[in-house]
Amino acid sequence: MKGSEVRIEGIDKHFGDFHALKNVGVDIQKGEFFSLLGPSGCGKTTLLRIIAGFETPSAGIVYVDGRNILPLPPNRRQVNTIFQNYALFPHLTVFENVAFALRLKKYGKQEINSKVEEYLNLTKLTGQEYKKPAQLSGGQKQRVAIARALVNEPDVLLLDEPLSALDAKLRQHMLIELDMIHDKIGITFIYVTHDQQEALSVSDHIAVMNEGRIVQVGNPTEIYESPADIFVANFIGEANLFNGTVTAVEGEMVWVAVEPLGILKVTMEPGDLEGTRDFKPGRRVSITVRPEKINISLEKPADLPADAFNFFPCAVDEVIYNGFQSKFFVTIPDFARFTLKVFKQHMSYYSTGSEINWKDKAWIWWKADDAYLVEVHDA
Ligand SMILES: Nc1ncnc2c1ncn2[C@@H]1O[C@H](COP(=O)(O)OP(=O)(O)OP(=O)(O)O)[C@@H](O)[C@H]1O
Ligand SMILES: [Mg+2]
């Protein structure tokens, strides 16, 4: 595997009184596609600029392959950055934009030609060499920015929301291309985004940030299925959240009283059986259930074991048809202040049962295993 390993340790950043990064630490493996994900203003760009050398941290160290790079100026870091606005030279052709850094380094003509062609080919820009940036589409400009960063053959590529200027379809397409380029050249990518779908779809690991801190690091499945707290559960995908009090624990099963809804059954995670979190009766807990894990139909399902499932009658307050799925917003009688989201995939038109409409009375149910004990609060 090419690329470098990046280790960020105890990074703090103050801008005057404002504490923008708070004890940020993370290990990024050689050659992985690593994403920094978080809402606007959480400190993603600041962290990237510290790695690149455009910003000095107030405390902490950044190691690349075990070496502290903070004393090095940006151009000696073997790190290249792609910015959101591309920062192409408008008066230079595509070829010259990509060749620019090589000319500065006094490469020979032959070598410049072959390297520039190699990276234009990789980014599917062959044939566009003599256009100027103003004559390119958004996606093509983005590709020039990628080629221009890669031609330096960095060990680490930093990408700061590189697709945010593109429309939704093109963004998806370019994301797949980026992923393929990453697979081909094998260097370390550190990708900044506030778009959870982007991060989930291409990352080996994701660090979720909130208000200057890293709140969870994990692979996409861990982040989605086992969010570290309520912030992550809500920020990544959509979640129904219940707060309640533990009434009983038996094996992996936890019974939680949610007023005035009733008792919810939820299973612990494997780690919890070893006592990593304490769910003894009386503890306040928060539970999340993803909308796609809740089933809905007009009839109450028969033959499902009551001790492993949660069932509730509901009223359908709103239906949003999305083609591949429908989103239902439902309320449970006596619990009407609380709207639940239920997503139903349209797997096959013929097997979806009776159609569920606005104002219908229906049933929802989910397996205890499909709910997640996201937080245990101190007694
Ligand atoms: N030079 C600066 N001086 C003062 N405050 C700054 C400076 N740069 C960033 N900040 C503040 O630090 C916080 C983090 O900014 P940053 O640009 O890192 O956020 P971000 O996560 O990249 O957000 P976005 O998704 O909107 O790009 C923000 O509140 C911002 O206002
Ligand atoms: Mg930013």
GROMACS .gro file of N, CA and C in nm, residues 84-192:
model
  327
   84GLN      N    1  -1.245   2.357  -0.212
   84GLN     CA    2  -1.383   2.359  -0.259
   84GLN      C    3  -1.399   2.442  -0.388
   85ASN      N    4  -1.328   2.553  -0.397
   85ASN     CA    5  -1.346   2.642  -0.513
   85ASN      C    6  -1.246   2.613  -0.625
   86TYR      N    7  -1.177   2.499  -0.617
   86TYR     CA    8  -1.079   2.451  -0.717
   86TYR      C    9  -0.951   2.532  -0.724
   87ALA      N   10  -0.963   2.667  -0.716
   87ALA     CA   11  -0.846   2.754  -0.725
   87ALA      C   12  -0.759   2.726  -0.848
   88LEU      N   13  -0.824   2.710  -0.965
   88LEU     CA   14  -0.748   2.692  -1.090
   88LEU      C   15  -0.696   2.827  -1.137
   89PHE      N   16  -0.590   2.824  -1.218
   89PHE     CA   17  -0.542   2.949  -1.277
   89PHE      C   18  -0.624   2.976  -1.402
   90PRO      N   19  -0.702   3.084  -1.403
   90PRO     CA   20  -0.797   3.105  -1.514
   90PRO      C   21  -0.729   3.131  -1.648
   91HIS      N   22  -0.609   3.188  -1.647
   91HIS     CA   23  -0.544   3.226  -1.773
   91HIS      C   24  -0.462   3.111  -1.832
   92LEU      N   25  -0.450   3.002  -1.758
   92LEU     CA   26  -0.371   2.888  -1.809
   92LEU      C   27  -0.463   2.779  -1.863
   93THR      N   28  -0.414   2.705  -1.962
   93THR     CA   29  -0.490   2.592  -2.016
   93THR      C   30  -0.495   2.480  -1.912
   94VAL      N   31  -0.579   2.380  -1.941
   94VAL     CA   32  -0.586   2.261  -1.856
   94VAL      C   33  -0.447   2.201  -1.841
   95PHE      N   34  -0.379   2.184  -1.953
   95PHE     CA   35  -0.246   2.124  -1.950
   95PHE      C   36  -0.152   2.204  -1.860
   96GLU      N   37  -0.153   2.336  -1.878
   96GLU     CA   38  -0.060   2.420  -1.800
   96GLU      C   39  -0.098   2.427  -1.652
   97ASN      N   40  -0.228   2.420  -1.623
   97ASN     CA   41  -0.270   2.414  -1.483
   97ASN      C   42  -0.210   2.292  -1.414
   98VAL      N   43  -0.215   2.180  -1.485
   98VAL     CA   44  -0.164   2.056  -1.426
   98VAL      C   45  -0.010   2.056  -1.424
   99ALA      N   46   0.049   2.117  -1.528
   99ALA     CA   47   0.196   2.116  -1.539
   99ALA      C   48   0.263   2.216  -1.444
  100PHE      N   49   0.185   2.309  -1.392
  100PHE     CA   50   0.241   2.423  -1.319
  100PHE      C   51   0.343   2.384  -1.211
  101ALA      N   52   0.301   2.293  -1.124
  101ALA     CA   53   0.389   2.257  -1.011
  101ALA      C   54   0.516   2.188  -1.062
  102LEU      N   55   0.503   2.112  -1.172
  102LEU     CA   56   0.620   2.041  -1.225
  102LEU      C   57   0.720   2.140  -1.285
  103ARG      N   58   0.667   2.245  -1.348
  103ARG     CA   59   0.757   2.349  -1.404
  103ARG      C   60   0.832   2.419  -1.290
  104LEU      N   61   0.759   2.447  -1.180
  104LEU     CA   62   0.826   2.509  -1.065
  104LEU      C   63   0.939   2.423  -1.014
  105LYS      N   64   0.916   2.291  -1.020
  105LYS     CA   65   1.019   2.199  -0.970
  105LYS      C   66   1.127   2.172  -1.075
  106LYS      N   67   1.116   2.242  -1.189
  106LYS     CA   68   1.217   2.232  -1.296
  106LYS      C   69   1.230   2.091  -1.353
  107TYR      N   70   1.117   2.027  -1.371
  107TYR     CA   71   1.117   1.898  -1.439
  107TYR      C   72   1.149   1.920  -1.587
  108GLY      N   73   1.204   1.819  -1.652
  108GLY     CA   74   1.232   1.827  -1.796
  108GLY      C   75   1.103   1.820  -1.877
  109LYS      N   76   1.110   1.868  -2.002
  109LYS     CA   77   0.993   1.875  -2.088
  109LYS      C   78   0.927   1.739  -2.107
  110GLN      N   79   1.012   1.640  -2.135
  110GLN     CA   80   0.964   1.505  -2.161
  110GLN      C   81   0.885   1.451  -2.041
  111GLU      N   82   0.944   1.472  -1.925
  111GLU     CA   83   0.884   1.420  -1.802
  111GLU      C   84   0.752   1.493  -1.772
  112ILE      N   85   0.751   1.623  -1.795
  112ILE     CA   86   0.629   1.700  -1.773
  112ILE      C   87   0.518   1.648  -1.864
  113ASN      N   88   0.551   1.631  -1.993
  113ASN     CA   89   0.450   1.582  -2.087
  113ASN      C   90   0.394   1.447  -2.044
  114SER      N   91   0.482   1.358  -2.006
  114SER     CA   92   0.433   1.224  -1.976
  114SER      C   93   0.354   1.221  -1.846
  115LYS      N   94   0.399   1.297  -1.745
  115LYS     CA   95   0.324   1.299  -1.618
  115LYS      C   96   0.189   1.368  -1.634
  116VAL      N   97   0.188   1.481  -1.703
  116VAL     CA   98   0.061   1.553  -1.720
  116VAL      C   99  -0.037   1.463  -1.797
  117GLU      N  100   0.009   1.399  -1.903
  117GLU     CA  101  -0.080   1.311  -1.981
  117GLU      C  102  -0.132   1.197  -1.893
  118GLU      N  103  -0.044   1.142  -1.811
  118GLU     CA  104  -0.084   1.031  -1.724
  118GLU      C  105  -0.200   1.073  -1.632
  119TYR      N  106  -0.188   1.192  -1.571
  119TYR     CA  107  -0.292   1.232  -1.477
  119TYR      C  108  -0.415   1.289  -1.547
  120LEU      N  109  -0.398   1.344  -1.667
  120LEU     CA  110  -0.517   1.385  -1.742
  120LEU      C  111  -0.595   1.262  -1.785
  121ASN      N  112  -0.522   1.158  -1.818
  121ASN     CA  113  -0.587   1.032  -1.857
  121ASN      C  114  -0.661   0.971  -1.738
  122LEU      N  115  -0.596   0.971  -1.622
  122LEU     CA  116  -0.657   0.916  -1.500
  122LEU      C  117  -0.786   0.990  -1.465
  123THR      N  118  -0.788   1.120  -1.487
  123THR     CA  119  -0.905   1.200  -1.451
  123THR      C  120  -0.997   1.224  -1.572
  124LYS      N  121  -0.976   1.146  -1.679
  124LYS     CA  122  -1.063   1.150  -1.797
  124LYS      C  123  -1.070   1.289  -1.859
  125LEU      N  124  -0.954   1.353  -1.872
  125LEU     CA  125  -0.951   1.487  -1.932
  125LEU      C  126  -0.875   1.487  -2.064
  126THR      N  127  -0.836   1.368  -2.111
  126THR     CA  128  -0.764   1.362  -2.238
  126THR      C  129  -0.853   1.426  -2.345
  127GLY      N  130  -0.795   1.515  -2.426
  127GLY     CA  131  -0.873   1.585  -2.529
  127GLY      C  132  -0.913   1.725  -2.486
  128GLN      N  133  -0.900   1.755  -2.356
  128GLN     CA  134  -0.939   1.887  -2.305
  128GLN      C  135  -0.817   1.975  -2.276
  129GLU      N  136  -0.697   1.928  -2.316
  129GLU     CA  137  -0.571   1.991  -2.274
  129GLU      C  138  -0.565   2.141  -2.300
  130TYR      N  139  -0.623   2.185  -2.412
  130TYR     CA  140  -0.599   2.324  -2.453
  130TYR      C  141  -0.713   2.418  -2.420
  131LYS      N  142  -0.810   2.367  -2.344
  131LYS     CA  143  -0.916   2.457  -2.299
  131LYS      C  144  -0.870   2.534  -2.175
  132LYS      N  145  -0.932   2.650  -2.154
  132LYS     CA  146  -0.910   2.727  -2.031
  132LYS      C  147  -1.023   2.692  -1.933
  133PRO      N  148  -1.000   2.713  -1.804
  133PRO     CA  149  -1.102   2.676  -1.705
  133PRO      C  150  -1.242   2.729  -1.737
  134ALA      N  151  -1.252   2.852  -1.790
  134ALA     CA  152  -1.384   2.908  -1.818
  134ALA      C  153  -1.461   2.828  -1.923
  135GLN      N  154  -1.388   2.748  -2.003
  135GLN     CA  155  -1.455   2.670  -2.108
  135GLN      C  156  -1.492   2.529  -2.062
  136LEU      N  157  -1.475   2.502  -1.933
  136LEU     CA  158  -1.500   2.367  -1.881
  136LEU      C  159  -1.629   2.363  -1.801
  137SER      N  160  -1.689   2.243  -1.795
  137SER     CA  161  -1.804   2.223  -1.706
  137SER      C  162  -1.756   2.214  -1.562
  138GLY      N  163  -1.848   2.217  -1.468
  138GLY     CA  164  -1.812   2.208  -1.326
  138GLY      C  165  -1.736   2.080  -1.295
  139GLY      N  166  -1.785   1.968  -1.349
  139GLY     CA  167  -1.720   1.839  -1.323
  139GLY      C  168  -1.579   1.835  -1.382
  140GLN      N  169  -1.563   1.897  -1.502
  140GLN     CA  170  -1.429   1.899  -1.564
  140GLN      C  171  -1.333   1.985  -1.484
  141LYS      N  172  -1.381   2.098  -1.433
  141LYS     CA  173  -1.294   2.184  -1.350
  141LYS      C  174  -1.248   2.106  -1.227
  142GLN      N  175  -1.344   2.032  -1.171
  142GLN     CA  176  -1.311   1.953  -1.053
  142GLN      C  177  -1.203   1.850  -1.086
  143ARG      N  178  -1.215   1.790  -1.206
  143ARG     CA  179  -1.114   1.691  -1.246
  143ARG      C  180  -0.977   1.754  -1.264
  144VAL      N  181  -0.973   1.878  -1.318
  144VAL     CA  182  -0.845   1.946  -1.333
  144VAL      C  183  -0.781   1.968  -1.196
  145ALA      N  184  -0.866   2.008  -1.100
  145ALA     CA  185  -0.814   2.031  -0.965
  145ALA      C  186  -0.756   1.901  -0.907
  146ILE      N  187  -0.823   1.789  -0.936
  146ILE     CA  188  -0.774   1.659  -0.886
  146ILE      C  189  -0.642   1.624  -0.955
  147ALA      N  190  -0.639   1.639  -1.089
  147ALA     CA  191  -0.517   1.606  -1.164
  147ALA      C  192  -0.401   1.693  -1.116
  148ARG      N  193  -0.430   1.821  -1.090
  148ARG     CA  194  -0.325   1.913  -1.050
  148ARG      C  195  -0.268   1.877  -0.913
  149ALA      N  196  -0.354   1.826  -0.825
  149ALA     CA  197  -0.305   1.785  -0.693
  149ALA      C  198  -0.228   1.652  -0.703
  150LEU      N  199  -0.276   1.562  -0.789
  150LEU     CA  200  -0.215   1.428  -0.794
  150LEU      C  201  -0.082   1.427  -0.868
  151VAL      N  202  -0.062   1.523  -0.959
  151VAL     CA  203   0.060   1.521  -1.040
  151VAL      C  204   0.184   1.539  -0.952
  152ASN      N  205   0.166   1.596  -0.835
  152ASN     CA  206   0.276   1.609  -0.739
  152ASN      C  207   0.309   1.478  -0.669
  153GLU      N  208   0.227   1.376  -0.695
  153GLU     CA  209   0.241   1.246  -0.632
  153GLU      C  210   0.259   1.257  -0.481
  154PRO      N  211   0.159   1.318  -0.415
  154PRO     CA  212   0.166   1.332  -0.269
  154PRO      C  213   0.141   1.197  -0.202
  155ASP      N  214   0.180   1.188  -0.077
  155ASP     CA  215   0.150   1.067   0.002
  155ASP      C  216   0.011   1.076   0.062
  156VAL      N  217  -0.034   1.201   0.080
  156VAL     CA  218  -0.164   1.224   0.141
  156VAL      C  219  -0.236   1.331   0.058
  157LEU      N  220  -0.359   1.304   0.022
  157LEU     CA  221  -0.439   1.405  -0.047
  157LEU      C  222  -0.550   1.452   0.046
  158LEU      N  223  -0.555   1.584   0.066
  158LEU     CA  224  -0.659   1.643   0.150
  158LEU      C  225  -0.765   1.702   0.059
  159LEU      N  226  -0.889   1.666   0.081
  159LEU     CA  227  -0.997   1.715  -0.006
  159LEU      C  228  -1.101   1.785   0.080
  160ASP      N  229  -1.116   1.916   0.059
  160ASP     CA  230  -1.211   1.992   0.141
  160ASP      C  231  -1.340   2.015   0.064
  161GLU      N  232  -1.440   1.935   0.090
  161GLU     CA  233  -1.571   1.943   0.023
  161GLU      C  234  -1.554   1.965  -0.126
  162PRO      N  235  -1.479   1.878  -0.193
  162PRO     CA  236  -1.442   1.906  -0.332
  162PRO      C  237  -1.560   1.900  -0.428
  163LEU      N  238  -1.671   1.842  -0.387
  163LEU     CA  239  -1.782   1.824  -0.480
  163LEU      C  240  -1.898   1.919  -0.454
  164SER      N  241  -1.881   2.008  -0.357
  164SER     CA  242  -1.999   2.083  -0.311
  164SER      C  243  -2.050   2.182  -0.416
  165ALA      N  244  -1.968   2.217  -0.515
  165ALA     CA  245  -2.015   2.312  -0.616
  165ALA      C  246  -2.094   2.242  -0.728
  166LEU      N  247  -2.099   2.110  -0.725
  166LEU     CA  248  -2.163   2.036  -0.835
  166LEU      C  249  -2.307   2.001  -0.800
  167ASP      N  250  -2.389   1.980  -0.903
  167ASP     CA  251  -2.528   1.941  -0.874
  167ASP      C  252  -2.533   1.794  -0.830
  168ALA      N  253  -2.648   1.755  -0.773
  168ALA     CA  254  -2.657   1.627  -0.702
  168ALA      C  255  -2.613   1.505  -0.785
  169LYS      N  256  -2.659   1.495  -0.909
  169LYS     CA  257  -2.626   1.380  -0.994
  169LYS      C  258  -2.476   1.373  -1.022
  170LEU      N  259  -2.422   1.489  -1.061
  170LEU     CA  260  -2.281   1.496  -1.095
  170LEU      C  261  -2.195   1.468  -0.972
  171ARG      N  262  -2.243   1.511  -0.858
  171ARG     CA  263  -2.171   1.489  -0.733
  171ARG      C  264  -2.156   1.341  -0.707
  172GLN      N  265  -2.265   1.267  -0.725
  172GLN     CA  266  -2.260   1.122  -0.705
  172GLN      C  267  -2.163   1.057  -0.801
  173HIS      N  268  -2.169   1.101  -0.927
  173HIS     CA  269  -2.083   1.047  -1.030
  173HIS      C  270  -1.936   1.075  -1.000
  174MET      N  271  -1.905   1.200  -0.961
  174MET     CA  272  -1.766   1.236  -0.932
  174MET      C  273  -1.714   1.165  -0.808
  175LEU      N  274  -1.806   1.138  -0.715
  175LEU     CA  275  -1.766   1.067  -0.593
  175LEU      C  276  -1.719   0.926  -0.628
  176ILE      N  277  -1.791   0.861  -0.718
  176ILE     CA  278  -1.751   0.727  -0.761
  176ILE      C  279  -1.618   0.734  -0.834
  177GLU      N  280  -1.601   0.838  -0.917
  177GLU     CA  281  -1.472   0.853  -0.988
  177GLU      C  282  -1.358   0.875  -0.889
  178LEU      N  283  -1.383   0.958  -0.788
  178LEU     CA  284  -1.281   0.982  -0.687
  178LEU      C  285  -1.241   0.852  -0.618
  179ASP      N  286  -1.343   0.773  -0.588
  179ASP     CA  287  -1.319   0.645  -0.522
  179ASP      C  288  -1.236   0.553  -0.612
  180MET      N  289  -1.265   0.555  -0.741
  180MET     CA  290  -1.189   0.470  -0.833
  180MET      C  291  -1.045   0.519  -0.847
  181ILE      N  292  -1.029   0.652  -0.849
  181ILE     CA  293  -0.893   0.709  -0.854
  181ILE      C  294  -0.817   0.669  -0.727
  182HIS      N  295  -0.887   0.677  -0.615
  182HIS     CA  296  -0.823   0.637  -0.488
  182HIS      C  297  -0.779   0.491  -0.494
  183ASP      N  298  -0.866   0.404  -0.544
  183ASP     CA  299  -0.831   0.261  -0.553
  183ASP      C  300  -0.710   0.241  -0.644
  184LYS      N  301  -0.704   0.320  -0.752
  184LYS     CA  302  -0.596   0.302  -0.849
  184LYS      C  303  -0.462   0.349  -0.794
  185ILE      N  304  -0.458   0.468  -0.731
  185ILE     CA  305  -0.328   0.521  -0.690
  185ILE      C  306  -0.291   0.484  -0.547
  186GLY      N  307  -0.392   0.449  -0.466
  186GLY     CA  308  -0.364   0.390  -0.335
  186GLY      C  309  -0.304   0.482  -0.230
  187ILE      N  310  -0.306   0.614  -0.250
  187ILE     CA  311  -0.253   0.702  -0.146
  187ILE      C  312  -0.362   0.730  -0.042
  188THR      N  313  -0.323   0.794   0.068
  188THR     CA  314  -0.418   0.826   0.175
  188THR      C  315  -0.503   0.946   0.135
  189PHE      N  316  -0.634   0.931   0.146
  189PHE     CA  317  -0.725   1.043   0.120
  189PHE      C  318  -0.786   1.088   0.253
  190ILE      N  319  -0.781   1.216   0.281
  190ILE     CA  320  -0.856   1.271   0.395
  190ILE      C  321  -0.960   1.366   0.337
  191TYR      N  322  -1.084   1.323   0.349
  191TYR     CA  323  -1.193   1.384   0.274
  191TYR      C  324  -1.287   1.455   0.370
  192VAL      N  325  -1.305   1.584   0.352
  192VAL     CA  326  -1.393   1.661   0.439
  192VAL      C  327  -1.529   1.678   0.375
   0.00000   0.00000   0.00000
